Short mmCIF file of C-alpha atoms and ligand atoms in Angstrom, two decimals:
data_model
loop_
_atom_site.label_atom_id
_atom_site.label_comp_id
_atom_site.label_asym_id
_atom_site.label_seq_id
_atom_site.Cartn_x
_atom_site.Cartn_y
_atom_site.Cartn_z
CA MET Q 232 81.39 84.58 83.17
CA THR Q 233 82.36 85.57 79.63
CA MET Q 234 84.26 88.67 78.59
CA THR Q 235 81.04 90.40 77.54
CA ASP Q 236 79.49 90.00 81.00
CA ARG Q 237 82.30 91.93 82.59
CA PRO Q 238 81.80 95.47 83.79
CA THR Q 239 83.37 98.11 81.56
CA PRO Q 240 86.99 98.43 82.66
CA ARG Q 241 87.93 101.75 84.24
CA PHE Q 242 90.90 102.76 82.21
CA GLY Q 243 93.11 105.79 82.79
CA ASP Q 244 92.50 109.09 81.03
CA ARG Q 245 94.02 107.88 77.76
CA GLY Q 246 92.46 104.44 77.73
CA ASP Q 247 95.49 102.83 79.40
CA HIS Q 248 95.32 100.41 82.27
CA LEU Q 249 95.48 101.96 85.73
CA LEU Q 250 98.82 101.05 87.27
CA LEU Q 251 98.33 99.96 90.88
CA THR Q 252 102.08 99.60 91.15
CA PRO Q 253 104.33 101.82 93.22
CA GLY Q 254 106.12 103.34 90.27
CA PRO Q 255 105.99 103.61 87.39
CA LEU Q 256 102.46 104.65 88.19
CA THR Q 257 99.49 106.27 86.49
CA THR Q 258 100.37 109.87 85.65
CA SER Q 259 98.10 112.73 84.61
CA ALA Q 260 97.57 113.72 80.99
CA ARG Q 261 99.03 117.13 81.89
CA THR Q 262 102.25 115.53 83.11
CA ARG Q 263 102.56 113.35 80.01
CA SER Q 264 101.78 116.31 77.72
CA ALA Q 265 104.77 118.19 79.12
CA MET Q 266 106.94 115.65 77.30
CA LEU Q 267 105.73 116.71 73.85
CA LYS Q 268 108.46 119.29 73.45
CA ASP Q 269 112.17 118.87 72.85
CA TRP Q 270 114.61 120.76 75.04
CA GLY Q 271 118.25 121.56 74.50
CA SER Q 272 120.16 120.38 77.56
CA TRP Q 273 122.57 123.31 77.40
CA ASP Q 274 119.89 125.92 76.74
CA GLY Q 275 118.94 128.51 79.33
CA ASP Q 276 115.27 127.48 79.24
CA PHE Q 277 116.14 123.95 80.31
CA ARG Q 278 118.55 125.20 82.95
CA ALA Q 279 115.67 127.26 84.34
CA LEU Q 280 113.52 124.10 84.52
CA THR Q 281 116.27 122.31 86.41
CA ALA Q 282 116.70 125.19 88.86
CA GLU Q 283 112.96 125.47 89.50
CA MET Q 284 112.71 121.73 90.06
CA ARG Q 285 115.54 121.72 92.61
CA GLY Q 286 114.00 124.65 94.48
CA ARG Q 287 110.55 123.07 94.52
CA LEU Q 288 111.92 119.77 95.84
CA LEU Q 289 113.71 121.49 98.72
CA HIS Q 290 110.52 123.34 99.56
CA LEU Q 291 108.38 120.19 99.32
CA ALA Q 292 110.65 118.35 101.78
CA GLY Q 293 110.71 121.24 104.27
CA ALA Q 294 114.46 121.74 103.80
CA ASP Q 295 116.12 124.91 105.06
CA GLU Q 296 119.20 126.58 103.56
CA GLN Q 297 121.45 123.94 105.11
CA TYR Q 298 120.33 121.54 102.36
CA ASP Q 299 120.74 121.30 98.63
CA CYS Q 300 119.12 119.12 95.97
CA VAL Q 301 121.12 117.00 93.53
CA PRO Q 302 119.22 115.24 90.73
CA LEU Q 303 120.88 112.25 89.07
CA GLN Q 304 120.04 110.33 85.88
CA GLY Q 305 118.82 106.75 86.35
CA SER Q 306 116.18 105.08 88.53
CA GLY Q 307 115.89 105.47 92.30
CA SER Q 308 118.54 102.84 92.98
CA TYR Q 309 121.15 104.90 91.12
CA ALA Q 310 120.44 107.80 93.45
CA VAL Q 311 120.53 105.48 96.49
CA GLU Q 312 123.93 104.16 95.43
CA ALA Q 313 125.28 107.64 94.69
CA ALA Q 314 123.97 108.98 98.02
CA LEU Q 315 125.45 106.11 100.05
CA ALA Q 316 128.83 106.62 98.41
CA MET Q 317 128.66 110.39 98.91
CA ALA Q 318 127.61 110.14 102.56
CA THR Q 319 130.23 107.62 103.68
CA ARG Q 320 133.99 107.15 103.49
CA CYS Q 321 135.77 104.08 102.20
CA GLU Q 322 136.10 101.48 105.00
CA GLU Q 323 133.53 103.32 107.13
CA THR Q 324 131.04 101.18 109.09
CA VAL Q 325 127.36 101.74 108.28
CA LEU Q 326 124.35 100.38 110.16
CA VAL Q 327 121.53 99.35 107.82
CA LEU Q 328 118.12 98.97 109.42
CA MET Q 329 116.46 96.45 107.23
CA ASN Q 330 113.07 94.81 106.89
CA GLY Q 331 112.77 93.99 103.25
CA HIS Q 332 114.12 94.21 99.76
CA TYR Q 333 115.24 97.84 99.64
CA GLY Q 334 117.15 97.65 102.91
CA LYS Q 335 118.88 94.53 101.58
CA ARG Q 336 119.74 96.34 98.36
CA ALA Q 337 121.34 99.20 100.29
CA ALA Q 338 123.47 96.75 102.31
CA ARG Q 339 124.57 95.09 99.07
CA ILE Q 340 125.51 98.45 97.55
CA LEU Q 341 127.57 99.36 100.63
CA GLU Q 342 129.45 96.06 100.49
CA LEU Q 343 130.15 96.47 96.78
CA ILE Q 344 131.58 99.96 97.27
CA GLY Q 345 133.87 98.90 100.08
CA ARG Q 346 132.01 100.02 103.19
CA LYS Q 347 131.64 97.82 106.27
CA VAL Q 348 128.05 96.89 106.98
CA VAL Q 349 126.28 96.08 110.23
CA THR Q 350 122.62 95.12 109.82
CA LEU Q 351 119.60 95.03 112.04
CA ASP Q 352 117.53 92.58 110.00
CA LYS Q 353 113.88 92.39 111.07
CA GLY Q 354 112.84 89.94 108.35
CA ASP Q 355 109.92 90.62 106.02
CA TYR Q 356 107.62 92.83 108.00
CA MET Q 357 108.69 93.73 111.54
CA PRO Q 358 109.68 97.39 112.03
CA PRO Q 359 113.15 98.28 113.39
CA ARG Q 360 112.67 100.08 116.72
CA ALA Q 361 114.61 102.82 118.50
CA ASP Q 362 115.61 100.76 121.57
CA GLU Q 363 117.32 98.00 119.59
CA THR Q 364 118.95 100.55 117.27
CA ALA Q 365 120.29 102.51 120.25
CA GLU Q 366 121.67 99.28 121.73
CA ILE Q 367 123.59 98.46 118.54
CA LEU Q 368 124.98 102.01 118.37
CA ARG Q 369 126.08 101.69 121.99
CA GLN Q 370 127.83 98.37 121.38
CA ARG Q 371 129.42 99.46 118.10
CA PRO Q 372 130.99 102.91 118.52
CA ASP Q 373 132.74 102.37 115.16
CA ILE Q 374 129.41 102.97 113.37
CA ASP Q 375 129.24 106.52 111.96
CA THR Q 376 126.20 106.36 109.71
CA VAL Q 377 122.74 104.79 109.86
CA PHE Q 378 120.62 104.01 106.81
CA LEU Q 379 116.93 103.28 106.94
CA VAL Q 380 114.00 102.93 104.57
CA HIS Q 381 110.95 105.08 105.34
CA CYS Q 382 108.31 103.05 103.51
CA GLU Q 383 109.71 99.59 102.75
CA THR Q 384 107.82 99.04 99.51
CA SER Q 385 108.45 95.29 99.43
CA SER Q 386 105.87 94.79 102.20
CA GLY Q 387 104.31 98.27 102.32
CA ILE Q 388 105.37 98.82 105.93
CA LEU Q 389 105.74 102.38 107.15
CA ASN Q 390 108.76 102.34 109.43
CA PRO Q 391 108.72 104.57 112.55
CA LEU Q 392 110.76 107.44 111.15
CA ALA Q 393 110.38 109.91 114.03
CA GLU Q 394 111.52 107.53 116.77
CA LEU Q 395 114.40 106.15 114.68
CA SER Q 396 115.71 109.53 113.57
CA GLN Q 397 115.57 110.84 117.11
CA CYS Q 398 117.55 107.85 118.36
CA VAL Q 399 120.21 108.22 115.64
CA ARG Q 400 120.48 111.96 116.31
CA GLN Q 401 120.87 111.38 120.03
CA ALA Q 402 123.72 108.97 119.34
CA GLY Q 403 125.37 111.67 117.19
CA LYS Q 404 125.47 109.54 114.02
CA SER Q 405 124.65 110.66 110.54
CA LEU Q 406 121.36 109.51 109.06
CA ILE Q 407 120.52 108.64 105.47
CA ILE Q 408 116.91 107.83 104.64
CA ASP Q 409 115.50 106.11 101.59
CA THR Q 410 112.30 108.09 101.11
CA VAL Q 411 112.00 106.92 97.51
CA SER Q 412 108.45 105.59 97.86
CA SER Q 413 107.21 108.11 100.43
CA LEU Q 414 108.43 111.64 99.59
CA GLY Q 415 105.50 113.76 98.47
CA GLY Q 416 102.95 111.22 99.70
CA ILE Q 417 103.74 111.03 103.42
CA PRO Q 418 104.45 114.23 105.37
CA LEU Q 419 108.13 114.76 106.13
CA ASP Q 420 109.92 117.88 107.33
CA LEU Q 421 113.63 117.72 106.72
CA ALA Q 422 114.50 120.72 108.88
CA SER Q 423 112.91 119.16 111.96
CA LEU Q 424 113.86 115.57 111.11
CA GLN Q 425 117.51 116.66 110.77
CA ALA Q 426 118.43 113.75 108.51
CA ASP Q 427 121.71 114.29 106.67
CA ALA Q 428 120.42 113.04 103.33
CA ILE Q 429 117.19 111.71 101.89
CA ILE Q 430 116.72 110.05 98.53
CA SER Q 431 113.77 109.79 96.17
CA SER Q 432 112.92 109.45 92.48
CA SER Q 433 110.74 110.90 89.75
CA ASN Q 434 108.17 108.13 89.44
CA LYS Q 435 106.74 107.64 92.93
CA CYS Q 436 104.53 109.95 95.01
CA ILE Q 437 105.33 113.10 93.06
CA GLU Q 438 103.73 111.23 90.14
CA GLY Q 439 106.27 111.90 87.41
CA VAL Q 440 107.51 109.44 84.80
CA PRO Q 441 110.62 107.30 85.45
CA GLY Q 442 114.09 108.50 84.51
CA PHE Q 443 115.95 110.10 87.40
CA GLY Q 444 116.41 110.17 91.14
CA PHE Q 445 117.47 112.95 93.48
CA VAL Q 446 119.16 113.44 96.80
CA LEU Q 447 118.47 116.21 99.30
CA ALA Q 448 121.58 116.48 101.46
CA ARG Q 449 123.26 118.81 103.86
CA ARG Q 450 125.61 121.12 102.03
CA THR Q 451 128.32 120.37 104.60
CA MET Q 452 128.00 116.67 103.83
CA LEU Q 453 128.26 117.32 100.08
CA GLU Q 454 131.25 119.61 100.59
CA ASN Q 455 133.07 116.87 102.50
CA ALA Q 456 132.37 114.20 99.88
CA LYS Q 457 134.91 115.17 97.24
CA GLU Q 458 136.98 112.02 97.66
CA HIS Q 459 134.16 109.58 98.42
CA ALA Q 460 132.89 108.43 95.02
CA HIS Q 461 133.59 104.90 93.82
CA SER Q 462 132.27 105.65 90.34
CA LEU Q 463 132.50 108.47 87.84
CA ALA Q 464 128.87 108.41 86.69
CA LEU Q 465 127.52 108.10 90.24
CA ASP Q 466 129.74 110.79 91.75
CA LEU Q 467 127.15 112.92 93.52
CA TYR Q 468 129.69 115.49 94.69
CA ASP Q 469 130.79 116.12 91.13
CA GLN Q 470 127.20 116.21 89.90
CA TRP Q 471 126.39 118.80 92.56
CA ASP Q 472 129.51 120.87 92.06
CA TYR Q 473 129.15 120.92 88.27
CA MET Q 474 125.43 121.73 88.46
CA ASN Q 475 126.02 124.60 90.87
CA ARG Q 476 128.74 126.03 88.66
CA THR Q 477 126.97 125.63 85.30
CA GLY Q 478 123.26 125.05 85.98
CA GLN Q 479 123.56 121.89 83.88
CA PHE Q 480 123.73 118.15 84.37
CA ARG Q 481 127.23 116.71 83.88
CA PHE Q 482 126.04 114.22 81.25
CA THR Q 483 122.94 114.07 79.01
CA PRO Q 484 119.90 114.80 81.19
CA PRO Q 485 116.50 113.10 80.73
CA THR Q 486 115.09 116.38 79.40
CA HIS Q 487 111.52 115.25 78.73
CA VAL Q 488 111.32 113.45 82.07
CA ILE Q 489 112.39 116.59 83.92
CA ALA Q 490 109.89 118.76 82.03
CA ALA Q 491 107.16 116.26 83.00
CA PHE Q 492 108.36 116.11 86.59
CA LEU Q 493 108.24 119.88 86.98
CA GLU Q 494 104.64 119.80 85.74
CA ALA Q 495 103.95 117.01 88.25
CA LEU Q 496 105.46 119.14 91.03
CA ARG Q 497 103.16 122.02 90.11
CA GLN Q 498 100.15 119.68 90.28
CA HIS Q 499 101.36 118.35 93.62
CA GLU Q 500 101.28 121.89 94.95
CA GLU Q 501 97.88 122.63 93.36
CA GLU Q 502 96.42 119.49 94.95
CA GLY Q 503 97.39 120.91 98.34
CA GLY Q 504 100.89 119.52 98.77
CA THR Q 505 101.97 116.41 100.62
CA SER Q 506 99.22 116.52 103.25
CA ALA Q 507 96.46 116.54 100.60
CA ARG Q 508 98.14 113.78 98.68
CA TYR Q 509 98.54 111.77 101.88
CA GLN Q 510 94.80 112.12 102.48
CA ARG Q 511 93.98 110.89 98.99
CA TYR Q 512 96.36 107.93 99.17
CA ALA Q 513 95.23 106.98 102.68
CA GLY Q 514 91.62 107.17 101.48
CA ASN Q 515 92.51 104.85 98.58
CA ARG Q 516 94.15 102.43 100.99
CA ASP Q 517 91.18 102.47 103.38
CA ILE Q 518 88.72 101.62 100.59
CA LEU Q 519 91.04 98.88 99.34
CA VAL Q 520 91.79 97.32 102.72
CA SER Q 521 88.24 97.36 104.05
CA GLY Q 522 86.87 96.14 100.70
CA LEU Q 523 89.25 93.20 100.42
CA ARG Q 524 88.90 92.35 104.11
CA ASP Q 525 85.14 92.20 103.53
CA LEU Q 526 85.85 89.61 100.85
CA GLY Q 527 87.74 87.60 103.48
CA LEU Q 528 91.33 88.49 102.51
CA VAL Q 529 94.00 89.14 105.13
CA THR Q 530 96.63 91.91 105.08
CA LEU Q 531 100.23 91.02 105.93
CA LEU Q 532 100.51 93.95 108.33
CA GLU Q 533 98.50 95.11 111.28
CA ASP Q 534 96.76 98.45 110.79
CA GLU Q 535 99.42 100.39 112.74
CA TRP Q 536 102.07 99.64 110.10
CA LEU Q 537 100.00 99.90 106.90
CA SER Q 538 101.36 102.63 104.62
CA PRO Q 539 99.18 104.57 102.20
CA ILE Q 540 101.62 103.60 99.43
CA ILE Q 541 101.06 99.89 98.80
CA THR Q 542 99.36 97.05 100.68
CA THR Q 543 100.39 93.38 100.79
CA PHE Q 544 97.60 90.79 100.94
CA LEU Q 545 98.32 87.17 101.78
CA SER Q 546 97.36 84.75 99.01
CA PRO Q 547 94.22 82.68 99.61
CA ASP Q 548 94.94 79.08 100.53
CA ASP Q 549 92.66 77.68 97.84
CA PRO Q 550 93.94 75.32 95.10
CA ALA Q 551 91.98 77.38 92.56
CA TYR Q 552 94.12 80.46 93.33
CA SER Q 553 97.15 81.53 91.34
CA PHE Q 554 98.72 84.97 91.12
CA GLU Q 555 98.88 84.70 87.33
CA ALA Q 556 95.10 84.14 87.08
CA LEU Q 557 94.43 87.03 89.47
CA TYR Q 558 96.78 89.24 87.47
CA GLU Q 559 95.04 88.41 84.18
CA GLY Q 560 91.60 88.82 85.74
CA MET Q 561 92.56 92.28 87.04
CA LYS Q 562 94.24 93.25 83.77
CA SER Q 563 91.15 92.35 81.74
CA ARG Q 564 89.23 94.72 84.03
CA GLY Q 565 91.67 97.57 83.52
CA PHE Q 566 94.07 97.22 86.46
CA ILE Q 567 97.73 96.24 86.66
CA ILE Q 568 98.67 94.82 90.08
CA TYR Q 569 101.97 93.69 91.59
CA PRO Q 570 103.26 90.31 92.75
CA GLY Q 571 104.30 89.88 96.37
CA LYS Q 572 107.92 90.26 97.42
CA LEU Q 573 108.10 88.31 100.67
CA THR Q 574 110.59 85.56 101.39
CA GLN Q 575 108.22 83.66 103.71
CA ALA Q 576 104.59 83.85 102.58
CA GLU Q 577 102.76 83.89 99.22
CA SER Q 578 101.23 87.30 98.64
CA PHE Q 579 100.18 89.95 96.15
CA ARG Q 580 100.38 93.75 96.37
CA ILE Q 581 98.11 96.58 95.31
CA GLY Q 582 99.38 100.15 95.20
CA CYS Q 583 97.40 103.24 96.21
CA ILE Q 584 99.56 105.95 94.62
CA GLY Q 585 99.42 107.79 91.30
CA GLN Q 586 96.41 109.33 89.56
CA VAL Q 587 94.05 106.93 91.34
CA PHE Q 588 90.97 108.10 93.22
CA ALA Q 589 88.24 106.74 95.49
CA ALA Q 590 85.96 105.61 92.64
CA ASP Q 591 88.90 103.75 91.08
CA MET Q 592 89.59 101.96 94.36
CA GLN Q 593 85.95 100.90 94.65
CA ALA Q 594 86.22 99.48 91.13
CA VAL Q 595 89.44 97.68 92.15
CA VAL Q 596 87.62 95.95 95.00
CA ALA Q 597 84.83 94.86 92.63
CA ALA Q 598 87.42 93.63 90.12
CA VAL Q 599 89.20 91.52 92.75
CA ALA Q 600 85.86 89.97 93.77
CA ALA Q 601 84.97 89.22 90.14
CA SER Q 602 88.44 87.81 89.40
CA PHE Q 603 88.22 85.44 92.35
CA GLN Q 604 84.75 84.39 91.23
CA ASP Q 605 86.07 83.61 87.72
CA MET Q 606 88.87 81.55 89.23
CA GLY Q 607 86.49 79.70 91.53
CA VAL Q 608 88.37 80.78 94.65
CA THR Q 609 86.14 80.51 97.71
CA ARG Q 610 88.58 80.09 100.58
CA MET Q 611 90.18 83.49 101.17
CA LEU Q 612 92.21 82.79 104.32
CA PRO Q 613 95.96 82.35 103.85
CA ALA Q 614 97.74 79.08 104.63
CA SER Q 615 99.51 80.46 107.68
CA ILE Q 616 96.34 81.12 109.65
CA ARG Q 617 94.36 78.13 108.40
CA GLU Q 618 92.63 76.65 111.45
C1 LIG Z 916 111.24 102.23 94.14
C2 LIG Z 916 112.13 102.20 95.30
C3 LIG Z 916 113.53 102.35 95.16
C4 LIG Z 916 114.21 102.51 93.83
O1 LIG Z 916 113.90 101.49 92.95
P1 LIG Z 916 114.19 101.67 91.39
O2 LIG Z 916 113.60 100.42 90.81
O3 LIG Z 916 115.65 101.75 91.21
O4 LIG Z 916 113.49 102.91 90.96
C5 LIG Z 916 114.30 102.41 96.31
N1 LIG Z 916 113.75 102.29 97.53
C6 LIG Z 916 112.42 102.14 97.70
C7 LIG Z 916 111.88 102.01 99.09
C8 LIG Z 916 111.57 102.07 96.60
O5 LIG Z 916 110.25 101.92 96.77
#
């Protein structure tokens, strides 16, 4: 097949590639347009944007007046680090439920900032369950805080949030959840979940551009965190306290990113909120998964654990296959995909979030089929289940 035989690539609304990556992702023209104006960080107009954004985030997460929202410059990991430091004391023991890259990163952060870490490590793709978590909490009464990742983006697994939060609550421990890749795309109600803090960022399911993260935390937890910070720039208490006193960020805010994010929040609401977005993303995933399974590919996870955020497919066990060739084949057809992030098996990932719709997903399936045909890949089964 030559370049000219290829179907016309389906590019985004400005002729860009569609990003099938879980952030940065494909944003709307309206969101990007909101960045075409300069804002003074000190000015009342920008302070009003910041205040509206914080209020909208609390509303989106179903938070009641017990909670407040603290935005922080940087990517999601900056907010994760700031939240972990805020929520725990020096020398405190924290249980990290881990089944992938982002759980590992949280454990590493906690070690670096002088907290003691106990892990429940389920490997690449098994979910942590309530019974084993309860058992650890019973054996280790010194644990005060539990951290878990809602959607572990490294495999795409959707961890069982309701059962885990109930178990942590019953044990009377505080609960911090990394909802970076799920907030706004998977229904979550903070008031009924009763987590102490959740973390997310601008460039995932709310479909903003990258540049900051935010923490929704209990006010009582924030009030008690005055002495907890290990870092000046990542001091979430100080960020919160200063913002509540002045309406401003402590240091230079990502003004354009926040203006774009507020526009993205308005579109999230207009689309029908998190439940509508969940439907769209789940629909994208269903087209993707059934289409690629029809080609003979195998998902890493069983259906029960597949998130609507990103799906991991095991690499075909065919000598003609390479991720690089698949990547280039998809890129030439208008799609940017993601490499796998498993320690055990070769894989690739395709995201379902962002300004991506059913027709795009159908085109993605056709592009994968065409890319494999170009490469001469015929055997789609992965090595691990080769008969
Ligand atoms: C994206 C993501 C983060 C933050 O990653 P950054 O690269 O720092 O934005 C944290 N946790 C999860 C689960 C994520 O998907």
